[in-house]
Short mmCIF file of C-alpha atoms in Angstrom, two decimals:
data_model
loop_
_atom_site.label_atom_id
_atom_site.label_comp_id
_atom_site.label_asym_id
_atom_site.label_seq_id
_atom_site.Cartn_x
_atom_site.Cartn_y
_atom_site.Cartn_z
CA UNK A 1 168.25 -83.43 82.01
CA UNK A 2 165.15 -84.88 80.59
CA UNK A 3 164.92 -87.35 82.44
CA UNK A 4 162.76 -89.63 84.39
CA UNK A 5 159.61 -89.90 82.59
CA UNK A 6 160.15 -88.48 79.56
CA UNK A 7 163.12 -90.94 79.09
CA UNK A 8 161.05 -93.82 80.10
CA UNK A 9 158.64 -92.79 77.25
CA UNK A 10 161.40 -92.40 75.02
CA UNK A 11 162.91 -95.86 75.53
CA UNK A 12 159.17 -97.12 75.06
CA UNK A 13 158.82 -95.52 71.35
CA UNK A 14 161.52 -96.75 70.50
CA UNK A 15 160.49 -100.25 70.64
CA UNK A 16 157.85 -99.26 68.02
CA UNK A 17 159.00 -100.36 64.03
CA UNK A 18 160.89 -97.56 62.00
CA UNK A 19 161.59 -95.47 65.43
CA UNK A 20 164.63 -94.78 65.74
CA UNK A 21 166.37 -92.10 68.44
CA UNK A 22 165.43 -89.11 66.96
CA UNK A 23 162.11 -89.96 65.95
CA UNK A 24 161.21 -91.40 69.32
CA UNK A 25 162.75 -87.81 70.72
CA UNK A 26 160.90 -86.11 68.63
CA UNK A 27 157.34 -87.91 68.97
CA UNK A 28 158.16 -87.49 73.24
CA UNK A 29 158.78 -83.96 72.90
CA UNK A 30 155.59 -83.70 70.65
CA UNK A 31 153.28 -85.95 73.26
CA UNK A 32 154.34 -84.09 76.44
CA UNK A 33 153.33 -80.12 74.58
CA UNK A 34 150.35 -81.78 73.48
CA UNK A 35 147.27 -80.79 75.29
CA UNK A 36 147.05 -83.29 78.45
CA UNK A 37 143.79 -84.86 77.37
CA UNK A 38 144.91 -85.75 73.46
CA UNK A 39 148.06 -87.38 75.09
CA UNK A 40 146.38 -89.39 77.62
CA UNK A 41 143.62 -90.74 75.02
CA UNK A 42 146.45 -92.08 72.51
CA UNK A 43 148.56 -93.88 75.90
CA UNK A 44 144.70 -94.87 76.84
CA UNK A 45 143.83 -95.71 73.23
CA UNK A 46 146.88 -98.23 73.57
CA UNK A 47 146.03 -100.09 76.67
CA UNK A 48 142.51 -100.59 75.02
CA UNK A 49 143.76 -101.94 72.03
CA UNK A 50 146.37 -104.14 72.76
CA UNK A 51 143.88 -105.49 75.76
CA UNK A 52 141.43 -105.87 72.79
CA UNK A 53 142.73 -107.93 70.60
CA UNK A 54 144.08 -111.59 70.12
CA UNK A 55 144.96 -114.29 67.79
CA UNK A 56 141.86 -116.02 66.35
CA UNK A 57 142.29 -119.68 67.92
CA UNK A 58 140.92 -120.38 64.17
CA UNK A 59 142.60 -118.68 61.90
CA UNK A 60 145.22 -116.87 63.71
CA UNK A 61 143.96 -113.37 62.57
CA UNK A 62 144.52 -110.37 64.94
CA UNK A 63 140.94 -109.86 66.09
CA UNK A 64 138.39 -108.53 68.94
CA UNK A 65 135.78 -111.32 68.70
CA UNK A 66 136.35 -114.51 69.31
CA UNK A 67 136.39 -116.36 66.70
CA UNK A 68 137.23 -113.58 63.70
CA UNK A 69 134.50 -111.92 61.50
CA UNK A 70 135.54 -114.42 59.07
CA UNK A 71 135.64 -117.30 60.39
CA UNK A 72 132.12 -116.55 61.95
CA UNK A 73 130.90 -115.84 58.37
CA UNK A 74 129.16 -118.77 56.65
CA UNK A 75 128.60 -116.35 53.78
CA UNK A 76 132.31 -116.48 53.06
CA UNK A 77 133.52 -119.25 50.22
CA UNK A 78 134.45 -122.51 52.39
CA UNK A 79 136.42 -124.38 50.23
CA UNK A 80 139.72 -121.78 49.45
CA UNK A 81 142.09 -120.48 51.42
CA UNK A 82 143.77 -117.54 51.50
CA UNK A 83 147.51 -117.75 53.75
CA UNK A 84 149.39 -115.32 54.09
CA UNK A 85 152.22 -113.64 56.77
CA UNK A 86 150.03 -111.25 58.67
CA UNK A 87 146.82 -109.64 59.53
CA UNK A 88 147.24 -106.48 57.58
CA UNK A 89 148.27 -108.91 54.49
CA UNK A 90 144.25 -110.03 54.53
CA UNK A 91 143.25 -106.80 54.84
CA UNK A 92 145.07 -105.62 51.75
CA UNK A 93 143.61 -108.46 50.15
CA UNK A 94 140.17 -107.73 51.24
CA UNK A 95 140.81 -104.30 49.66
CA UNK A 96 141.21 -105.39 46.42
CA UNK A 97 137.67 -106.95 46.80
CA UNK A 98 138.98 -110.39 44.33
CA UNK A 99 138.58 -112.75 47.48
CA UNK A 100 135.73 -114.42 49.40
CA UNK A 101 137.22 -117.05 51.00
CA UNK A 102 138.93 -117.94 54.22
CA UNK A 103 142.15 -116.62 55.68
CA UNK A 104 144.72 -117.91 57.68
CA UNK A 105 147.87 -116.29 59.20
CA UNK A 106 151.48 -117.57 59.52
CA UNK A 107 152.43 -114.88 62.04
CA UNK A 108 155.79 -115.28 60.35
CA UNK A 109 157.97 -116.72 57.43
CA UNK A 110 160.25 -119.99 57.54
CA UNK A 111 163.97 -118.64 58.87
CA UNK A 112 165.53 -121.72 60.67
CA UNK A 113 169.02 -119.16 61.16
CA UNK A 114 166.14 -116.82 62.92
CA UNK A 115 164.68 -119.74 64.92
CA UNK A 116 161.90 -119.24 62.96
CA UNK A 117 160.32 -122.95 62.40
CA UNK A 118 157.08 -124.89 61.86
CA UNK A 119 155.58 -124.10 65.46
CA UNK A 120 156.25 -120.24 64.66
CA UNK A 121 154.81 -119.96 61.36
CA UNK A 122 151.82 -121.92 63.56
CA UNK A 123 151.90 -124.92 61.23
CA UNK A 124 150.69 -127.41 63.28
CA UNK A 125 147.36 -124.31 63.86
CA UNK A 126 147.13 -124.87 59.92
CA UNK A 127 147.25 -128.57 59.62
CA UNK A 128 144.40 -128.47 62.83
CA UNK A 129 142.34 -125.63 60.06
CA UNK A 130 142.39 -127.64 57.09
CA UNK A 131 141.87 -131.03 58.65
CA UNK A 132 138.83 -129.16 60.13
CA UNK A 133 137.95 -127.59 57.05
CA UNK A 134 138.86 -129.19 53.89
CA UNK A 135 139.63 -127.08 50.80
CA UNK A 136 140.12 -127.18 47.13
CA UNK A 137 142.33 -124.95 46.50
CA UNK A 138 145.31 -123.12 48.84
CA UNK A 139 146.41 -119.62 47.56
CA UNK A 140 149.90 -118.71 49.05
CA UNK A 141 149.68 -115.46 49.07
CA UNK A 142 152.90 -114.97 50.51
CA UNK A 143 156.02 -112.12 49.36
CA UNK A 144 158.39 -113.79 46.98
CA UNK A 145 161.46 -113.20 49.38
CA UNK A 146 164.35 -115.33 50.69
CA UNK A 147 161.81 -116.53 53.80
CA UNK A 148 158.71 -116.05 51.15
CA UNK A 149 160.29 -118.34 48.89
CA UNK A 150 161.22 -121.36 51.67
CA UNK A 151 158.39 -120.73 53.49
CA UNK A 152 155.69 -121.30 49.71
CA UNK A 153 158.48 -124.67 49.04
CA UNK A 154 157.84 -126.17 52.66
CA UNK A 155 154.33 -125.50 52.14
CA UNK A 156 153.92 -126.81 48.58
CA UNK A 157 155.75 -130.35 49.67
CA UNK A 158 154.03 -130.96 52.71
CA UNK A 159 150.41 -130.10 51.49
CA UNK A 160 150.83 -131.11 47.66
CA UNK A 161 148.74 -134.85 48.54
CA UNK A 162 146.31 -132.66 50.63
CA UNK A 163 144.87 -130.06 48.89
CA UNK A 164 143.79 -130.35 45.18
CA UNK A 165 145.34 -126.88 43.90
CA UNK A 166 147.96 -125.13 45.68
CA UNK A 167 148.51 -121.25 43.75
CA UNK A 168 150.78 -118.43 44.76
CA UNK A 169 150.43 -114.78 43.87
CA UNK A 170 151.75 -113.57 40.69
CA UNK A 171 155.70 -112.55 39.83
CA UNK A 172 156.23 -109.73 37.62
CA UNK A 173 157.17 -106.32 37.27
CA UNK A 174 155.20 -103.85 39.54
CA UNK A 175 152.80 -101.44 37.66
CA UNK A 176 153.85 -97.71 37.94
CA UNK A 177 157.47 -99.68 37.90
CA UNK A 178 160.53 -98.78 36.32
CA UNK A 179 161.57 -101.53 34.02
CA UNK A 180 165.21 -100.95 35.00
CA UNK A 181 164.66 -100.58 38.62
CA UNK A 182 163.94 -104.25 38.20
CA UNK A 183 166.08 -106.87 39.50
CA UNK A 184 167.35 -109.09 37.59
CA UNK A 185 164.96 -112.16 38.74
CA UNK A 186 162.23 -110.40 38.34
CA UNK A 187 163.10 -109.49 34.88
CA UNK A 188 163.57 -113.38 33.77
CA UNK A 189 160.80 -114.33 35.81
CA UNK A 190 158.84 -111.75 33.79
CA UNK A 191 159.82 -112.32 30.68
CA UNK A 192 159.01 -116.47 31.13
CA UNK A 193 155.95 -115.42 32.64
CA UNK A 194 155.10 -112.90 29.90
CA UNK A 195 151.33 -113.09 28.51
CA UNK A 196 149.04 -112.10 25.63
CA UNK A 197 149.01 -108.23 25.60
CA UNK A 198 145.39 -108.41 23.47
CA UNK A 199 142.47 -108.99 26.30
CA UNK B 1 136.45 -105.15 59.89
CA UNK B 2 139.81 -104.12 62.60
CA UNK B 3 137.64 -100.90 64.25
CA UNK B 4 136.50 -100.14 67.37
CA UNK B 5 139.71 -100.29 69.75
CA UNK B 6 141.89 -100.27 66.90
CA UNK B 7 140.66 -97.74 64.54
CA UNK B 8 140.55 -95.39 68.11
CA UNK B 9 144.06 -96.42 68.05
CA UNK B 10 144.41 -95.45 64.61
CA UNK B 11 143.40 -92.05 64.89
CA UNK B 12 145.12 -91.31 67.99
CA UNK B 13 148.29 -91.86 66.87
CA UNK B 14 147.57 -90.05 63.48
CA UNK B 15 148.02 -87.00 65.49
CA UNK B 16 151.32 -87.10 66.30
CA UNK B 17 153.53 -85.34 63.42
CA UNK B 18 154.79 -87.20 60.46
CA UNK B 19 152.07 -90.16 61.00
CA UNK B 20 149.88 -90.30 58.19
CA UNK B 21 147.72 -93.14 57.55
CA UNK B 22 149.63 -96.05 56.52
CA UNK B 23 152.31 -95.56 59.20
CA UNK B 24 148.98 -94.98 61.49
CA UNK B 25 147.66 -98.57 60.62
CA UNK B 26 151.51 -100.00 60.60
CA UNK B 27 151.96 -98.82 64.58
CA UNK B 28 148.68 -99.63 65.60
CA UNK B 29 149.20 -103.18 63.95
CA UNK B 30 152.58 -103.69 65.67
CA UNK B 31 151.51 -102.50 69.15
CA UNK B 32 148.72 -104.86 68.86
CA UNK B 33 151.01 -107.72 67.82
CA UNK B 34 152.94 -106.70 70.89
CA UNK B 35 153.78 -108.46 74.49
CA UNK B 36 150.44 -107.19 76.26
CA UNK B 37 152.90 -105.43 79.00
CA UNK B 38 155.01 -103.93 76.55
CA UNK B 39 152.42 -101.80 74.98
CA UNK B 40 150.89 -101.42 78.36
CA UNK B 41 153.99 -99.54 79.60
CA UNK B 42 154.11 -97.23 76.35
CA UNK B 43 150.41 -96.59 76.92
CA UNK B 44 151.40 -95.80 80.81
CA UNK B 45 154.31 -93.44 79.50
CA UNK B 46 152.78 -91.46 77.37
CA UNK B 47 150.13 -90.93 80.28
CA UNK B 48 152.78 -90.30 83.05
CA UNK B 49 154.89 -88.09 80.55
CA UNK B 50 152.23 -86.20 79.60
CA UNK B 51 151.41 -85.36 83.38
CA UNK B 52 155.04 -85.35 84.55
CA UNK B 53 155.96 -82.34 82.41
CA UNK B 54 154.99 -78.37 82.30
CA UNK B 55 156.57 -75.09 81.43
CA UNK B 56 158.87 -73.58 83.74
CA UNK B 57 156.80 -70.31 84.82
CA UNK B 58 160.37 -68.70 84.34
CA UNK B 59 162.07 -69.96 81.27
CA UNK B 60 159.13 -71.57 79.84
CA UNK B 61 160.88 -74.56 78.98
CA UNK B 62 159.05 -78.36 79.37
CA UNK B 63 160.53 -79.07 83.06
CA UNK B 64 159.35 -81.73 85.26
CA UNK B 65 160.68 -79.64 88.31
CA UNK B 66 159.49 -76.20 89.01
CA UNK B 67 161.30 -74.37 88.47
CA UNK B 68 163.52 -76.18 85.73
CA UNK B 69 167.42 -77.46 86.24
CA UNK B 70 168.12 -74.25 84.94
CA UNK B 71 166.56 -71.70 86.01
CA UNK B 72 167.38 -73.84 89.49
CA UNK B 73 171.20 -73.74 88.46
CA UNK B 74 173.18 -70.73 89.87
CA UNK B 75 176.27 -72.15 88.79
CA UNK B 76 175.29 -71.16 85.22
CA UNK B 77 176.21 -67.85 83.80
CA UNK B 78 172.67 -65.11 84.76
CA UNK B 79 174.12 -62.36 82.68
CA UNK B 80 174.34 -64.28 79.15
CA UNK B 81 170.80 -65.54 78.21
CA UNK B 82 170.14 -67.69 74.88
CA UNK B 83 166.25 -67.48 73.56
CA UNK B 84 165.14 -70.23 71.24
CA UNK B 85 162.09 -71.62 69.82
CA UNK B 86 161.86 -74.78 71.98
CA UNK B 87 162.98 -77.30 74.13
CA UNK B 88 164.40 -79.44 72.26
CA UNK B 89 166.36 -76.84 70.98
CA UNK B 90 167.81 -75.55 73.93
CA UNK B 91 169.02 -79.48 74.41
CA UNK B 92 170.54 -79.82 71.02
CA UNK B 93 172.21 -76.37 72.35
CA UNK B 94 173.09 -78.00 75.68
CA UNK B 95 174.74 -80.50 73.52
CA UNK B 96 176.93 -78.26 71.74
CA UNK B 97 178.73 -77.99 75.81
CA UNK B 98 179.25 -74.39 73.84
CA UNK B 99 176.99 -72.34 76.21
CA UNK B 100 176.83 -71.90 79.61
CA UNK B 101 174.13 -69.46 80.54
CA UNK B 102 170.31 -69.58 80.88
CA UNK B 103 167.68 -70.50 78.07
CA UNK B 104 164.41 -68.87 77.38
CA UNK B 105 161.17 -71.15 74.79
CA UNK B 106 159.28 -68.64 72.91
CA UNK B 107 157.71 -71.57 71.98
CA UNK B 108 156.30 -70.40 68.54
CA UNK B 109 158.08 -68.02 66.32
CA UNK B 110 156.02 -64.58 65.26
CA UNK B 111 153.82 -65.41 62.40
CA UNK B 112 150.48 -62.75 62.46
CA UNK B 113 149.02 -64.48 59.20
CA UNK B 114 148.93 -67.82 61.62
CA UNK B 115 147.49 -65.57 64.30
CA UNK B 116 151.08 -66.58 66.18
CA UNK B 117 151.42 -63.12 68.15
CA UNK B 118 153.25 -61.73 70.86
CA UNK B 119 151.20 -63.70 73.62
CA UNK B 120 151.98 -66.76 71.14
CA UNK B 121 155.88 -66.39 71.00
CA UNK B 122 155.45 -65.31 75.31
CA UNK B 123 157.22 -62.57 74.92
CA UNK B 124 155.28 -60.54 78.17
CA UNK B 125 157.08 -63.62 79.76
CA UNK B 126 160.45 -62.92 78.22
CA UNK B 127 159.91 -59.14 79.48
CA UNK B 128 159.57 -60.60 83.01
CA UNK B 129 162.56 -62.56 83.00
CA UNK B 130 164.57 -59.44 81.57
CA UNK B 131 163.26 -57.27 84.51
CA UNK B 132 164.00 -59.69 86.82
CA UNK B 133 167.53 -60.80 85.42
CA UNK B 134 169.00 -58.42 83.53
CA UNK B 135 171.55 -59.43 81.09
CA UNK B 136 174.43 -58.15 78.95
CA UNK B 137 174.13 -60.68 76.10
CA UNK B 138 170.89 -61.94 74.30
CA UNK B 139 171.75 -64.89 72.04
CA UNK B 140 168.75 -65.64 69.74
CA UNK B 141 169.50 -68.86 68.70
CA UNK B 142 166.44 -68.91 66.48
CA UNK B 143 166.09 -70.32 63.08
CA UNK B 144 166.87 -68.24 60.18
CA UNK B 145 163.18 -69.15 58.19
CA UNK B 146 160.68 -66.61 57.48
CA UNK B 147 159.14 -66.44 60.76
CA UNK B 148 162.40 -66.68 62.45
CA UNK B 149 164.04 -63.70 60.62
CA UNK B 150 160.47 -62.00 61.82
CA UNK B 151 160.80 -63.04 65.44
CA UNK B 152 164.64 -62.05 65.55
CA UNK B 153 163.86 -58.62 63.95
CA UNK B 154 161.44 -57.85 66.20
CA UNK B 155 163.06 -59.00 69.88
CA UNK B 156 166.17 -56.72 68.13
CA UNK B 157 163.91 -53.87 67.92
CA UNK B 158 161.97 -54.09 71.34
CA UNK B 159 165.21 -55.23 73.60
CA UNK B 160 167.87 -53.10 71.49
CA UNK B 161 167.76 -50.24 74.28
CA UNK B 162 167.64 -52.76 77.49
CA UNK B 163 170.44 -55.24 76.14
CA UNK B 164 174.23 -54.46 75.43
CA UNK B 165 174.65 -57.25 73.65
CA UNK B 166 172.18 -58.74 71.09
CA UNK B 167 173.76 -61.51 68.66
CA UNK B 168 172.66 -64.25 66.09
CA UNK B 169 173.42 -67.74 65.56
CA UNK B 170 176.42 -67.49 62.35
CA UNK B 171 174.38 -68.15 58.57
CA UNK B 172 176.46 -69.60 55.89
CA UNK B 173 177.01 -73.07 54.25
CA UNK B 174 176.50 -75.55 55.93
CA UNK B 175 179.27 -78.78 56.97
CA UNK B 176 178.92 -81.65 54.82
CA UNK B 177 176.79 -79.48 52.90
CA UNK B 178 177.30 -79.08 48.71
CA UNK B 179 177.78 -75.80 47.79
CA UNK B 180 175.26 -76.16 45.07
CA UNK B 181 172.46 -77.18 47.08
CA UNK B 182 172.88 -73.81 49.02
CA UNK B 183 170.05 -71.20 48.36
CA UNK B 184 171.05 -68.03 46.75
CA UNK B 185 170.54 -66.25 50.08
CA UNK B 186 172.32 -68.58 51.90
CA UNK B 187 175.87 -68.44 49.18
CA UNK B 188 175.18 -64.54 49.24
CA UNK B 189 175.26 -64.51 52.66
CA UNK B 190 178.09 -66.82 53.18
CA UNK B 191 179.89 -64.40 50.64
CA UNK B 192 179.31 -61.56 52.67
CA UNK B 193 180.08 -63.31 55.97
CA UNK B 194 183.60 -65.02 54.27
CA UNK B 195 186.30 -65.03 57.43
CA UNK B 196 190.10 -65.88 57.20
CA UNK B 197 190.66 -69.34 56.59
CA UNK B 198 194.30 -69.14 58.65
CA UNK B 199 193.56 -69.64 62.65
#
């Protein structure tokens, strides 16, 4: 009996991440009470956005100038590289404030079942950045997961005669972690990995 | 670095309920991510929604007829009327195929420290629809929380004399539910309530 356009609204949440049917339900129910104006500047908000932004032909960051903020910034360290899965992944790194080089973004992770291959983690994009742009060293920072893991291998082999230093992020336990809540990988790879506790 | 368009985004969507920051920046990442005319036709939803729906001037429930399927309905029962605190309510009722009568939103429940009055819960609307259809049974299918047991108190003292029939929705444990996660009030009640397990 709700019909129409609250069901067309609906169906259009629920194409959003983590939204399932009662969510979306619940968020439609919530947008048509609110007051008219709100409602119409977050649907308006969206069309803005999404008209916005695009991939850096660069880089491959999400971003509304073309190119990116960093890749117009000659202020930025030239000679590492920072990859990693997606946008927001460089912007938590740029939180942490450890990193002053360059970025660039798969867009997604090696999953050949998924029909996820070379041209959709943009790998040809990459081999166009760093022909462009030399670097010393490449820091996969990448999540250590089943497509993580094949997607830092492929990498590693077909860059190794490239690129002087090729890092990854570090495996360990998390901090505020419980030890036992670890799995047994990262446990091993902790413990091989373990270092000096004086500093 | 992402602002304009996106923080706008950002905030907008922060408004609906349970979307705090992070799952702020996660949507407004996705729908950015997203087919241009996807997001475009969320963006149009929310906008047509939001102008598509009102509150029947009878039943005060989110309609986009006036007035709503229901109150449009004379097949339904006019001399059994269910009051609840909102829409969606009234639909999870609907689903229930339990009830057959008319609904009337409140839309808040009493709650004077809030400032959540009678103009708040509409109840010179609910005195309209009395006059004008009187019934023999008032369900109020109202939640039994703090303000609820407020709201139901008071429509029980106001409508006793016009109404034959005033009942509540049945409190006890709940299906599925562990005994031991019941509050006091709940057990005590479900004590006191206890009916013959033969049928």
């Amino acid at each position: 009996m709700l019909s129409g356009s609250f069901e067309e609204l609906k169906q259009g949440l629920k194409k959003l991440p983590g939204i399932g049917e009662k969510t979306a339900t619940r968020l439609a129910m919530y947008l048509i009470r609110m007051e008219r104006k709100d409602a119409e500047t977050i649907g308006e908000a969206i069309i803005k956005a999404v008209n916005s932004y695009s991939n850096c032909p660069v880089c491959n960051i999400l971003t509304d100038t073309e190119p990116c903020v960093f890749c117009q910034d000659t202020q930025r360290e030239q000679q590492i590289l920072c990859v990693v899965e997606d946008t927001q992944d460089a912007y938590l790194i740029e939180d942490t404030h450890e990193f002053k080089g360059r970025y660039f973004i798969l867009g997604n992770l090696l999953s050949p079942m998924d029909g996820i291959g070379l041209d959709e983690i943009n790998y040809p994009l990459l081999q166009d950045f760093l022909a462009a742009n030399p670097v010393e060293e490449l820091i996969l920072a990448i999540s250590p997961s089943v497509e993580g893991e094949s997607t830092i291998n492929f990498l590693v082999n077909q860059l190794a005669d490239n690129v002087k230093t090729i890092t990854r992020l570090s495996t360990g336990l998390p901090f505020g972690g419980d030890m036992e809540y670890a799995t047994s990988r990262t446990l091993t790879t902790a413990f091989k990995r373990r270092y000096s506790a004086y500093k």
